[in-house]
Tab-separated table of N, CA, C and O in Angstrom:
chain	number	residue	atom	x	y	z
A	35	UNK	N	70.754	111.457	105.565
A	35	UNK	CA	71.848	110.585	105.163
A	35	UNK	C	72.055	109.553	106.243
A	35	UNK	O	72.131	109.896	107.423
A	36	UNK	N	72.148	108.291	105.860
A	36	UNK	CA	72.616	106.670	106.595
A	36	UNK	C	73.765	107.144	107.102
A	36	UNK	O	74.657	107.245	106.259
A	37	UNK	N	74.104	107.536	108.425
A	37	UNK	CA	75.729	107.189	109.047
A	37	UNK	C	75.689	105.560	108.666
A	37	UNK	O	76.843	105.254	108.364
A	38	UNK	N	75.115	104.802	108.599
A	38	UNK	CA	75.876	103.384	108.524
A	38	UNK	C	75.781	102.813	106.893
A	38	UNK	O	75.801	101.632	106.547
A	39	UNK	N	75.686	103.879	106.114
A	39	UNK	CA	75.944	103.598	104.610
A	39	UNK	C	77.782	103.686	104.452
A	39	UNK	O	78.589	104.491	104.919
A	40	UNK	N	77.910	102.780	103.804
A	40	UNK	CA	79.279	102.363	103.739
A	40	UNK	C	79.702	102.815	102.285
A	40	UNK	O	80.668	103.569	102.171
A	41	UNK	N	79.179	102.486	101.441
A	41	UNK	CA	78.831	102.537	99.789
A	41	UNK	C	79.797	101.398	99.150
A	41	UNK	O	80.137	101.390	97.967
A	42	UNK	N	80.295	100.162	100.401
A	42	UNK	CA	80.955	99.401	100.227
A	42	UNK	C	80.117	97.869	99.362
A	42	UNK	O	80.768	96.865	99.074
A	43	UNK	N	79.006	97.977	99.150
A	43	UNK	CA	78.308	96.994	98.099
A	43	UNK	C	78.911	96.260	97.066
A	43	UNK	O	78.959	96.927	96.032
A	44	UNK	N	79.378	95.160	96.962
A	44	UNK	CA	79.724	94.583	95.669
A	44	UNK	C	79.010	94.299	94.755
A	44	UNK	O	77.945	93.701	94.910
A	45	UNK	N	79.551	94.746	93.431
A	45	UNK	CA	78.825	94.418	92.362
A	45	UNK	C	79.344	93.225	91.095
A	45	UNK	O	80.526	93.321	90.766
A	46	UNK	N	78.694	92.381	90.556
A	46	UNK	CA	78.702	90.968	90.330
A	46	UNK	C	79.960	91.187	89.214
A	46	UNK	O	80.300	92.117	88.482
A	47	UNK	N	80.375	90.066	89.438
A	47	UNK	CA	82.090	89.856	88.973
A	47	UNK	C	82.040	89.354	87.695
A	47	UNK	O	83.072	88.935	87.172
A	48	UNK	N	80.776	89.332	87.002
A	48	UNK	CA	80.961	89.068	85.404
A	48	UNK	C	81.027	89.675	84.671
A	48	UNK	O	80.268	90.637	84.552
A	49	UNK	N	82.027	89.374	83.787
A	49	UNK	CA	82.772	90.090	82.779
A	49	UNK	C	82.491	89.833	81.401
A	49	UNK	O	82.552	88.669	81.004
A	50	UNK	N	82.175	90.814	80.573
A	50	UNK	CA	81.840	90.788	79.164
A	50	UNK	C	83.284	90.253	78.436
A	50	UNK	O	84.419	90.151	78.900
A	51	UNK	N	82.867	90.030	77.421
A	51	UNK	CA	83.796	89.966	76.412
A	51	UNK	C	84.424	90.784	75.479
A	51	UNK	O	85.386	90.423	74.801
A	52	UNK	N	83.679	92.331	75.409
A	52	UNK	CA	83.629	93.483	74.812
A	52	UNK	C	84.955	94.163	75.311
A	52	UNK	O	84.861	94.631	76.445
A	53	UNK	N	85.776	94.263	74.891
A	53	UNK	CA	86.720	95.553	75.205
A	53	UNK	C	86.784	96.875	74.829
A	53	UNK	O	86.435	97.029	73.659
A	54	UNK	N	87.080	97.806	75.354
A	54	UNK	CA	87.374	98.951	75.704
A	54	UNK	C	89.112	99.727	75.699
A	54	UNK	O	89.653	100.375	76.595
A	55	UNK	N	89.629	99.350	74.354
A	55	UNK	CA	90.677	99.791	73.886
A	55	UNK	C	91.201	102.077	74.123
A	55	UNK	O	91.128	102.909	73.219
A	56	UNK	N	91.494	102.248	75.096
A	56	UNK	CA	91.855	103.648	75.056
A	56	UNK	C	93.308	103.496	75.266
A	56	UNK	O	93.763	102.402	75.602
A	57	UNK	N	94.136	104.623	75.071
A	57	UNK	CA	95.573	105.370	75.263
A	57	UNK	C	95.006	106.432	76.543
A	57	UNK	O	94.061	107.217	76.624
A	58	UNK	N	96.179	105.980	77.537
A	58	UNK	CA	95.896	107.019	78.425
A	58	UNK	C	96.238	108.370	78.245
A	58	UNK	O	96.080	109.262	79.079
A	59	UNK	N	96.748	108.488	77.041
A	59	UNK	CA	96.898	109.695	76.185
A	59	UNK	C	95.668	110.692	75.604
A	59	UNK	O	95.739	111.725	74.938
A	60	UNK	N	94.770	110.116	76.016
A	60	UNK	CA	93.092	110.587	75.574
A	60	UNK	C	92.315	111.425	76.572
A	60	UNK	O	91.440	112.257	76.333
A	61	UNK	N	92.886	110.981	77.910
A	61	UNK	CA	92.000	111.383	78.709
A	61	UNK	C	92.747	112.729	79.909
A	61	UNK	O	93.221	112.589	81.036
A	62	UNK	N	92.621	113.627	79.289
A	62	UNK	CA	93.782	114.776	80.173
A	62	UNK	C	93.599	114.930	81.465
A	62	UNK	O	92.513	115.250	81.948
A	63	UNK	N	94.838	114.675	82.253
A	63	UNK	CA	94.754	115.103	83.942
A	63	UNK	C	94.795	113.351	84.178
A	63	UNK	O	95.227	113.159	85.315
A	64	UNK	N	94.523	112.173	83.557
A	64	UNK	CA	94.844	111.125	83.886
A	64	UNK	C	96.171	110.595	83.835
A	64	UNK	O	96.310	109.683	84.650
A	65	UNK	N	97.213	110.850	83.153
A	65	UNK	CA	98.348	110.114	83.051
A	65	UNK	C	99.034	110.588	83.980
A	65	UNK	O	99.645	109.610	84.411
A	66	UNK	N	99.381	111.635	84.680
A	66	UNK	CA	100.004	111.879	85.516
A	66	UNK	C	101.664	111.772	85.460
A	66	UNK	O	102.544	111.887	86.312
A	67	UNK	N	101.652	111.482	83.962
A	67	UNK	CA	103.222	111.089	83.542
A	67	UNK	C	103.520	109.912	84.061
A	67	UNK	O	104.698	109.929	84.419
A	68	UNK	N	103.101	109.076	84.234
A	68	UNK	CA	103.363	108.005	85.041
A	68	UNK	C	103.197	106.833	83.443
A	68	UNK	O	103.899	105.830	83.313
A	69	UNK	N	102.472	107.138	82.729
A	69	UNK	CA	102.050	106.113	81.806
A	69	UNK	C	102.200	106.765	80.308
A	69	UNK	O	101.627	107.792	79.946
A	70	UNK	N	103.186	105.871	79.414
A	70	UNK	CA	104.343	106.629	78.380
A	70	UNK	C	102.686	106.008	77.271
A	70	UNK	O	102.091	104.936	77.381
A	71	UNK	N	102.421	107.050	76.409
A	71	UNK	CA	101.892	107.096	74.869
A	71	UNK	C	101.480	105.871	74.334
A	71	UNK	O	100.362	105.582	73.908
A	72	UNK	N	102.841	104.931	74.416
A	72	UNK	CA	102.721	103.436	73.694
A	72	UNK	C	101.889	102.696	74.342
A	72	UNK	O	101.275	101.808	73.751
A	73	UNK	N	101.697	102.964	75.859
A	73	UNK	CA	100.933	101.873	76.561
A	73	UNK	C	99.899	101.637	76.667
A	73	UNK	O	99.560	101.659	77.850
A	74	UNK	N	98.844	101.307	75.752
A	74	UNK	CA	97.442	101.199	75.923
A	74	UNK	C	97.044	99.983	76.636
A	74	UNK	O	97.513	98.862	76.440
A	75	UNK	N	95.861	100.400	77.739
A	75	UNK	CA	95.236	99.555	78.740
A	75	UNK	C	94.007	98.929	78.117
A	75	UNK	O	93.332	99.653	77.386
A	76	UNK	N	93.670	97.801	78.294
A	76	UNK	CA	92.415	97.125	77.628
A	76	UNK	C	91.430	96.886	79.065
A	76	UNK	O	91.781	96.263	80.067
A	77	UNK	N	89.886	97.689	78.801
A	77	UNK	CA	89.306	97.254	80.123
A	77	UNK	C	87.810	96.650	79.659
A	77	UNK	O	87.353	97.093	78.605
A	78	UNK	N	87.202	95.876	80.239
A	78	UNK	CA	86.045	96.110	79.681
A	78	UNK	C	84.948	96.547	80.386
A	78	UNK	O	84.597	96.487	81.565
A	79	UNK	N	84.252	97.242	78.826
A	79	UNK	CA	83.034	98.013	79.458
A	79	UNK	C	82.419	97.990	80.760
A	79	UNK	O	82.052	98.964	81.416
A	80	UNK	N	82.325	96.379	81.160
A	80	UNK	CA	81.283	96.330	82.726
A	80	UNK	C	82.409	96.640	83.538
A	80	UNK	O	81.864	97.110	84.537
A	81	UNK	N	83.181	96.663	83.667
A	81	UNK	CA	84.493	96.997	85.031
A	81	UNK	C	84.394	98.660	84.873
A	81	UNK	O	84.190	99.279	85.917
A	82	UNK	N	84.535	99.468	83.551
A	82	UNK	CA	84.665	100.781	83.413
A	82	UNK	C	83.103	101.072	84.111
A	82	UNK	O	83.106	101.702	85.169
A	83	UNK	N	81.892	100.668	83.594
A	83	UNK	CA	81.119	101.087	84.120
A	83	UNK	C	80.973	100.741	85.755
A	83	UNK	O	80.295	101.627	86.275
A	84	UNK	N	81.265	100.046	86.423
A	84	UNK	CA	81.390	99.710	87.140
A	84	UNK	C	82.265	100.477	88.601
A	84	UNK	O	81.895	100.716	89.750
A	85	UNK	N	83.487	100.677	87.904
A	85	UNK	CA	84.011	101.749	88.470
A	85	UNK	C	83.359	102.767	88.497
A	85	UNK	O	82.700	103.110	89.479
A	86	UNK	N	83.459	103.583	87.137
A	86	UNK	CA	82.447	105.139	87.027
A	86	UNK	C	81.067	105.198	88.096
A	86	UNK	O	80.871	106.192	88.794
A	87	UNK	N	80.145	103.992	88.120
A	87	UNK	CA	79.114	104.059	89.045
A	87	UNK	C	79.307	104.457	90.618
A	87	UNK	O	78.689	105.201	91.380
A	88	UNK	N	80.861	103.314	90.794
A	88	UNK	CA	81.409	103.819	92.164
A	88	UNK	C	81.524	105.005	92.504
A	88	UNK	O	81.162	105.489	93.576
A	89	UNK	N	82.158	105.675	91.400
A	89	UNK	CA	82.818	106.980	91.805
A	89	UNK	C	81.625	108.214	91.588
A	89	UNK	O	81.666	109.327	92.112
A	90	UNK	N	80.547	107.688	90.660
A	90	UNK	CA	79.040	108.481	90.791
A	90	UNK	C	78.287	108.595	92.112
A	90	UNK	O	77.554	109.572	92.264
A	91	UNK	N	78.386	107.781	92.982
A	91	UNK	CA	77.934	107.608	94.078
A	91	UNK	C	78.871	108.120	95.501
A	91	UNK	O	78.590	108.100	96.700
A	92	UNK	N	79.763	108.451	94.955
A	92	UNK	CA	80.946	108.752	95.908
A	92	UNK	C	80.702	110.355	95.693
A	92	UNK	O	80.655	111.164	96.620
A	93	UNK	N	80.570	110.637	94.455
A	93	UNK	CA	80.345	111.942	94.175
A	93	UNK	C	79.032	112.605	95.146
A	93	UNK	O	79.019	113.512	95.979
A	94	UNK	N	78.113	111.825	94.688
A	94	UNK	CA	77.107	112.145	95.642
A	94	UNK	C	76.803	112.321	97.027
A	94	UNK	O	76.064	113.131	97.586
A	95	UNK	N	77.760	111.090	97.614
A	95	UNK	CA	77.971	111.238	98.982
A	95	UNK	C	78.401	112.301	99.479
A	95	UNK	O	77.893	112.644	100.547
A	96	UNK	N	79.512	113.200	98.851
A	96	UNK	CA	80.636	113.895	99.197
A	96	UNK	C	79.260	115.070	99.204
A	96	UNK	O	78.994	115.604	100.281
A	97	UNK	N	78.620	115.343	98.247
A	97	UNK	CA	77.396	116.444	97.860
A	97	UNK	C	76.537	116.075	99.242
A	97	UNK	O	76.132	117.035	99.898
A	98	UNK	N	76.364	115.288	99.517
A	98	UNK	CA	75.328	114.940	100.962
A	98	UNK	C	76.259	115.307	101.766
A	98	UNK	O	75.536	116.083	102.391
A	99	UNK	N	77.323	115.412	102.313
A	99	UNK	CA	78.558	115.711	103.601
A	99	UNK	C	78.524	117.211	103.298
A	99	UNK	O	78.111	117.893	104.236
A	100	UNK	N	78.886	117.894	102.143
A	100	UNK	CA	78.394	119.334	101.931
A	100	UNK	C	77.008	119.929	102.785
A	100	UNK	O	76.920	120.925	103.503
A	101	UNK	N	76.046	118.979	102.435
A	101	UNK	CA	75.174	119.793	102.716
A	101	UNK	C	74.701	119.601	104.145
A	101	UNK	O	73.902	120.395	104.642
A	102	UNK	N	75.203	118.514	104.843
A	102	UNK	CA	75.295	118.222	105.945
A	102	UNK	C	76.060	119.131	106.948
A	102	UNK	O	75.615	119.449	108.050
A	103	UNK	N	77.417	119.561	106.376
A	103	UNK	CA	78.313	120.255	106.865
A	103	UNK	C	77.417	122.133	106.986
A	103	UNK	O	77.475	122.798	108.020
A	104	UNK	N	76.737	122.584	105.787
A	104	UNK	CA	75.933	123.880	105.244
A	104	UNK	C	74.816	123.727	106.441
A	104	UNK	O	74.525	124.748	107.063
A	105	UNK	N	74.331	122.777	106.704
A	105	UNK	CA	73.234	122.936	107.791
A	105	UNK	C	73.539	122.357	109.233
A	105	UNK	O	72.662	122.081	110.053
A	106	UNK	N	75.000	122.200	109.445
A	106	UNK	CA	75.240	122.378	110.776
A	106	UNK	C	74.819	121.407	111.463
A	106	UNK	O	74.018	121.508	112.392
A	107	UNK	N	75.395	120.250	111.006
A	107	UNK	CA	74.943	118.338	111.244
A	107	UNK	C	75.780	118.541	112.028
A	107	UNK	O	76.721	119.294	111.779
A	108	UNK	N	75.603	117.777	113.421
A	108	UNK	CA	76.629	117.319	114.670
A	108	UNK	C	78.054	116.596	113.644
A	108	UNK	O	78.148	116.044	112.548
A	109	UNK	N	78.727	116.882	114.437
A	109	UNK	CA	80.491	116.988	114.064
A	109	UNK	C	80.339	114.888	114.055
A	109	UNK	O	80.215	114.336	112.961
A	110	UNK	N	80.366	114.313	114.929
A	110	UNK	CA	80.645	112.698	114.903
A	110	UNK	C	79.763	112.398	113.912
A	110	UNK	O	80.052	111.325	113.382
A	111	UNK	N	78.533	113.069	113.324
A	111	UNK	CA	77.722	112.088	112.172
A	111	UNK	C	78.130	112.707	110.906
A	111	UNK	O	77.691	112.252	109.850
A	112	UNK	N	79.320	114.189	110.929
A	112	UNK	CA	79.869	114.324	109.591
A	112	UNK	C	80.952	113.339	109.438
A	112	UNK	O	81.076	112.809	108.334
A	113	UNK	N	81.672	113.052	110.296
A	113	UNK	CA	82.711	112.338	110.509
A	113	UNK	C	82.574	110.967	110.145
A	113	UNK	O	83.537	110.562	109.494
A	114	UNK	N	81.593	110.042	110.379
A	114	UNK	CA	81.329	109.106	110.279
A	114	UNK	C	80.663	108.932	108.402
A	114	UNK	O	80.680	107.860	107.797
A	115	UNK	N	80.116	110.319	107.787
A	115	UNK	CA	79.860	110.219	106.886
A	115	UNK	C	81.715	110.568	105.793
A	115	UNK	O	81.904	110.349	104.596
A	116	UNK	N	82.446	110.985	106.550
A	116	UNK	CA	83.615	111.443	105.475
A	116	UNK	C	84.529	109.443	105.560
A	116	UNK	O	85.014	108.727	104.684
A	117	UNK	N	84.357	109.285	106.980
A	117	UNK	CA	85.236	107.810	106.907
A	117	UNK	C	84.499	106.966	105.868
A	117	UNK	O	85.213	106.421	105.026
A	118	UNK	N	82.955	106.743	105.787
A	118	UNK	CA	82.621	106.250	104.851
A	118	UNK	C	82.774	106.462	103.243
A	118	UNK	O	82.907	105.506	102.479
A	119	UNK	N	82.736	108.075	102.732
A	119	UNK	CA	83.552	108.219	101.671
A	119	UNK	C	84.655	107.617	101.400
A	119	UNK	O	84.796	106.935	100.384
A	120	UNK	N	85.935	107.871	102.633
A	120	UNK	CA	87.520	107.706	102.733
A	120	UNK	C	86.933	105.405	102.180
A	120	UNK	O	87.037	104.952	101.040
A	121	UNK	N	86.557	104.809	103.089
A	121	UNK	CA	86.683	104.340	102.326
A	121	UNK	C	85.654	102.902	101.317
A	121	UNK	O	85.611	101.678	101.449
A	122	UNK	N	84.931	103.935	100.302
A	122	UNK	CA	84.403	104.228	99.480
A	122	UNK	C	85.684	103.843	98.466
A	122	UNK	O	85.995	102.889	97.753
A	123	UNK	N	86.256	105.189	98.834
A	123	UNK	CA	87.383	105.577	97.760
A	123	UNK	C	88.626	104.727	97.519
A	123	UNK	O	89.172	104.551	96.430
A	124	UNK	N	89.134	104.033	99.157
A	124	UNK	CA	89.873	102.695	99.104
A	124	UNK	C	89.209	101.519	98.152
A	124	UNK	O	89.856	100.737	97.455
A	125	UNK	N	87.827	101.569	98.276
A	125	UNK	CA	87.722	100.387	97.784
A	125	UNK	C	87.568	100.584	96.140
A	125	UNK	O	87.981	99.554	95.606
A	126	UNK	N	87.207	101.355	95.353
A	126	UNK	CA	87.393	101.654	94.353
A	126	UNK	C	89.671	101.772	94.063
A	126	UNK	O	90.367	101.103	93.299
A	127	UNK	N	90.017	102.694	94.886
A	127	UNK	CA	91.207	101.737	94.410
A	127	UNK	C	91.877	100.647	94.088
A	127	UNK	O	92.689	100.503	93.173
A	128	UNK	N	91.270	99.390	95.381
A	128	UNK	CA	92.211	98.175	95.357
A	128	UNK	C	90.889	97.698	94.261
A	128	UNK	O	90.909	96.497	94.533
A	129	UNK	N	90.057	97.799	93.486
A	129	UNK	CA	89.501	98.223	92.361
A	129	UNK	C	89.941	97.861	91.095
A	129	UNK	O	89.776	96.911	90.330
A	130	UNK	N	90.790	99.321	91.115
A	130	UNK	CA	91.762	99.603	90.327
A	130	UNK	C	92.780	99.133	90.184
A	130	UNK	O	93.358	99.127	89.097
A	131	UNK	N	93.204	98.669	91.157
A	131	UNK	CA	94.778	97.952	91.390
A	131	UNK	C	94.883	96.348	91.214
A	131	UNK	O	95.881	95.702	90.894
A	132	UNK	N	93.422	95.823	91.547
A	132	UNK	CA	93.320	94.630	91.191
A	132	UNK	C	93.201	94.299	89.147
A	132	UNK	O	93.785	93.485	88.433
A	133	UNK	N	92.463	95.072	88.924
A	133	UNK	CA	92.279	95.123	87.494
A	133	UNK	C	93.602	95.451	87.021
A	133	UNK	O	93.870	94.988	85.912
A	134	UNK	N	94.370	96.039	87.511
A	134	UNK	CA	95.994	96.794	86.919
A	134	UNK	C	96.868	95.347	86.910
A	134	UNK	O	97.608	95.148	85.946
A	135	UNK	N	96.796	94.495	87.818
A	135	UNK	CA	97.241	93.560	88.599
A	135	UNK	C	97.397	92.276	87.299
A	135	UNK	O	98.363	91.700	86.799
A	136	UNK	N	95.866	92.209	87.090
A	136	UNK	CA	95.202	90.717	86.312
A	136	UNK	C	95.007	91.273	84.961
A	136	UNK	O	94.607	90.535	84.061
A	137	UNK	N	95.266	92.544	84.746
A	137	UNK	CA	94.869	93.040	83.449
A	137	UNK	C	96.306	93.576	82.767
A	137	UNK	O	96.937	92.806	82.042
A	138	UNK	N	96.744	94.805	83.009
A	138	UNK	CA	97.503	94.951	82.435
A	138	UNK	C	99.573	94.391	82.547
A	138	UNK	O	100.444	94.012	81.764
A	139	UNK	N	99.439	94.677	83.995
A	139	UNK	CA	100.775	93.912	84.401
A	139	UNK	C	100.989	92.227	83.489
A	139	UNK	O	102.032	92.014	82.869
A	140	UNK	N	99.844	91.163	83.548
A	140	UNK	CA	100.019	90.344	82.494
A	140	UNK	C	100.227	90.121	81.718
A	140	UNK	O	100.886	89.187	81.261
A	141	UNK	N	99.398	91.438	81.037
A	141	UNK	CA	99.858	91.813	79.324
A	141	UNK	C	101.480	92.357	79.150
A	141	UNK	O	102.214	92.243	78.168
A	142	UNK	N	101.715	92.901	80.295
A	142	UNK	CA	103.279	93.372	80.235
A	142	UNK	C	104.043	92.337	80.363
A	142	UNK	O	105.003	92.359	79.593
A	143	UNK	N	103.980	91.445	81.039
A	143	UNK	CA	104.716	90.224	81.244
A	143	UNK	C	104.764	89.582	79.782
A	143	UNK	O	105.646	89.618	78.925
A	144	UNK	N	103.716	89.082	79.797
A	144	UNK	CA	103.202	88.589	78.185
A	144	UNK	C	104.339	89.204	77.044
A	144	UNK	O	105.266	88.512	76.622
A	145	UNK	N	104.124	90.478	76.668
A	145	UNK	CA	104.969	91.494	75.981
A	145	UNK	C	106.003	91.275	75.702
A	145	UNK	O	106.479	91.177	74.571
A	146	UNK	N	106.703	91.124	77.110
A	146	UNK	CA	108.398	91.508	77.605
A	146	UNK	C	108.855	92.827	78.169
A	146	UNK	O	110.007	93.239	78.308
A	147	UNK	N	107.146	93.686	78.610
A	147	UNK	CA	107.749	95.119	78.871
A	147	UNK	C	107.472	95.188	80.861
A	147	UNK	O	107.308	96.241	81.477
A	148	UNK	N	107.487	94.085	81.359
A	148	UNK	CA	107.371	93.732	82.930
A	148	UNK	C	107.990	94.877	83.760
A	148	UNK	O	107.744	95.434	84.829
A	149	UNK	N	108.857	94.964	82.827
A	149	UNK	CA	110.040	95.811	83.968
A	149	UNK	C	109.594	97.536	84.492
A	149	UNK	O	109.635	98.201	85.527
A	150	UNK	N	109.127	97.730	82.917
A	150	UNK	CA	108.891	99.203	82.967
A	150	UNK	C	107.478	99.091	83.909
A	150	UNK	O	107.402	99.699	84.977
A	151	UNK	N	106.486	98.334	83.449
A	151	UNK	CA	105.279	98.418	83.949
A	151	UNK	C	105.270	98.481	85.355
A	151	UNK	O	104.508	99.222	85.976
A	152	UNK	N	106.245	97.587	85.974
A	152	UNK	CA	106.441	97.585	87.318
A	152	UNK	C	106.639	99.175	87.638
A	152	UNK	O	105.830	100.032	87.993
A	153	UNK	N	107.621	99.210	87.451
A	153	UNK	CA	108.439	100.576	87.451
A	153	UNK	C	107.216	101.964	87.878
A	153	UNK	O	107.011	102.712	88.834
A	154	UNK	N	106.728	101.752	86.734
A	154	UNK	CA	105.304	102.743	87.104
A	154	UNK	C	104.447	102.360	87.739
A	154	UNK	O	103.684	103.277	88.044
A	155	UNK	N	104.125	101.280	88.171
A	155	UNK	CA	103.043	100.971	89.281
A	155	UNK	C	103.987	100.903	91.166
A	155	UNK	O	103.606	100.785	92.331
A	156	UNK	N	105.004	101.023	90.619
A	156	UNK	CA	105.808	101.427	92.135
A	156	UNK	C	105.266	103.110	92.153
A	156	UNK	O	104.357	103.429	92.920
A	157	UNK	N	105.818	103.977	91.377
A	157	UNK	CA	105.757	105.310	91.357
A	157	UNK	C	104.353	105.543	91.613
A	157	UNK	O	104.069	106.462	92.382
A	158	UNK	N	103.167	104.660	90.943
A	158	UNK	CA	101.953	105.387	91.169
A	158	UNK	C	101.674	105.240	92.497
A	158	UNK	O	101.227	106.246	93.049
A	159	UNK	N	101.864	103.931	93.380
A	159	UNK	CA	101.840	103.501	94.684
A	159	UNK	C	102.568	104.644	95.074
A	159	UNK	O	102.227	105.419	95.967
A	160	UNK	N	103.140	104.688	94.680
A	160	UNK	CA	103.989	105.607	96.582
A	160	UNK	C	103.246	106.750	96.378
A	160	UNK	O	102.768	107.142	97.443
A	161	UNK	N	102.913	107.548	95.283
A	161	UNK	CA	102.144	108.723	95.212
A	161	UNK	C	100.609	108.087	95.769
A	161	UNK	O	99.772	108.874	96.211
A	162	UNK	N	100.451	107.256	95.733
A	162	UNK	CA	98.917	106.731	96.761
A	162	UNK	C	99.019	106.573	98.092
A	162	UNK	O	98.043	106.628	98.840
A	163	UNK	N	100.355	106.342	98.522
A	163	UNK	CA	100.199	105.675	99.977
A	163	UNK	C	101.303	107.298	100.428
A	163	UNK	O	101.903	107.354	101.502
A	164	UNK	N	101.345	108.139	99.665
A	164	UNK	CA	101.638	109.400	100.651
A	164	UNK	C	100.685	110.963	100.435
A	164	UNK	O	100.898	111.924	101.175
């Protein structure tokens, strides 16, 4: 395993036209109660895949730090492999938060439902930043 793999790579910022209509009501262990039935998020396919790839590769990493950790890899080159996961995983958030941002908060504005949307993207933040 690369100590200087970051898994911080960007991948190209064009966007289909195809949407990806779900209820976060579909996907169990995701809502977290944070996001009410009515609110469906629109994403499209290349951002979902896009994400998912992130977090495929993050998966993997974490499986390489396992086995690194199982065969008794010096302590500073596990370390250097978990900060690179840690953030891996930041960057797939602000990710997420950017798409939440330009995607759905707009549509809430748009709506007239700003207030609530806010509302829950405060609550999901503070459960992120503690």
């Amino acid at each position: 395993m690369n100590p200087s793999n970051t898994l911080a790579d960007d991948f190209p910022q064009d966007i289909h036209t195809h949407h990806h209509n779900h209820d976060h009501q579909q996907h169990p262990g995701h809502n977290s109660g944070l996001v009410g039935p009515g609110h469906p998020h629109v994403h499209t396919e290349e951002s979902l895949r896009r994400i998912v790839n992130r977090i495929s590769r993050i998966e993997g990493h974490i499986r390489g730090i396992k086995t690194m950790v199982q065969q008794n890899s010096p302590c500073p080159e596990v370390l250097l492999q978990i900060a690179a996961v840690r953030g891996a995983l930041d960057k797939v958030a602000r990710i997420v938060l950017d798409e939440h941002l330009t995607e759905c908060i707009s549509r809430a504005a748009q709506n007239g439902n700003i207030d609530a949307e806010m509302e829950q993207l405060k609550a999901a933040l503070d459960r992120f930043f503690h």
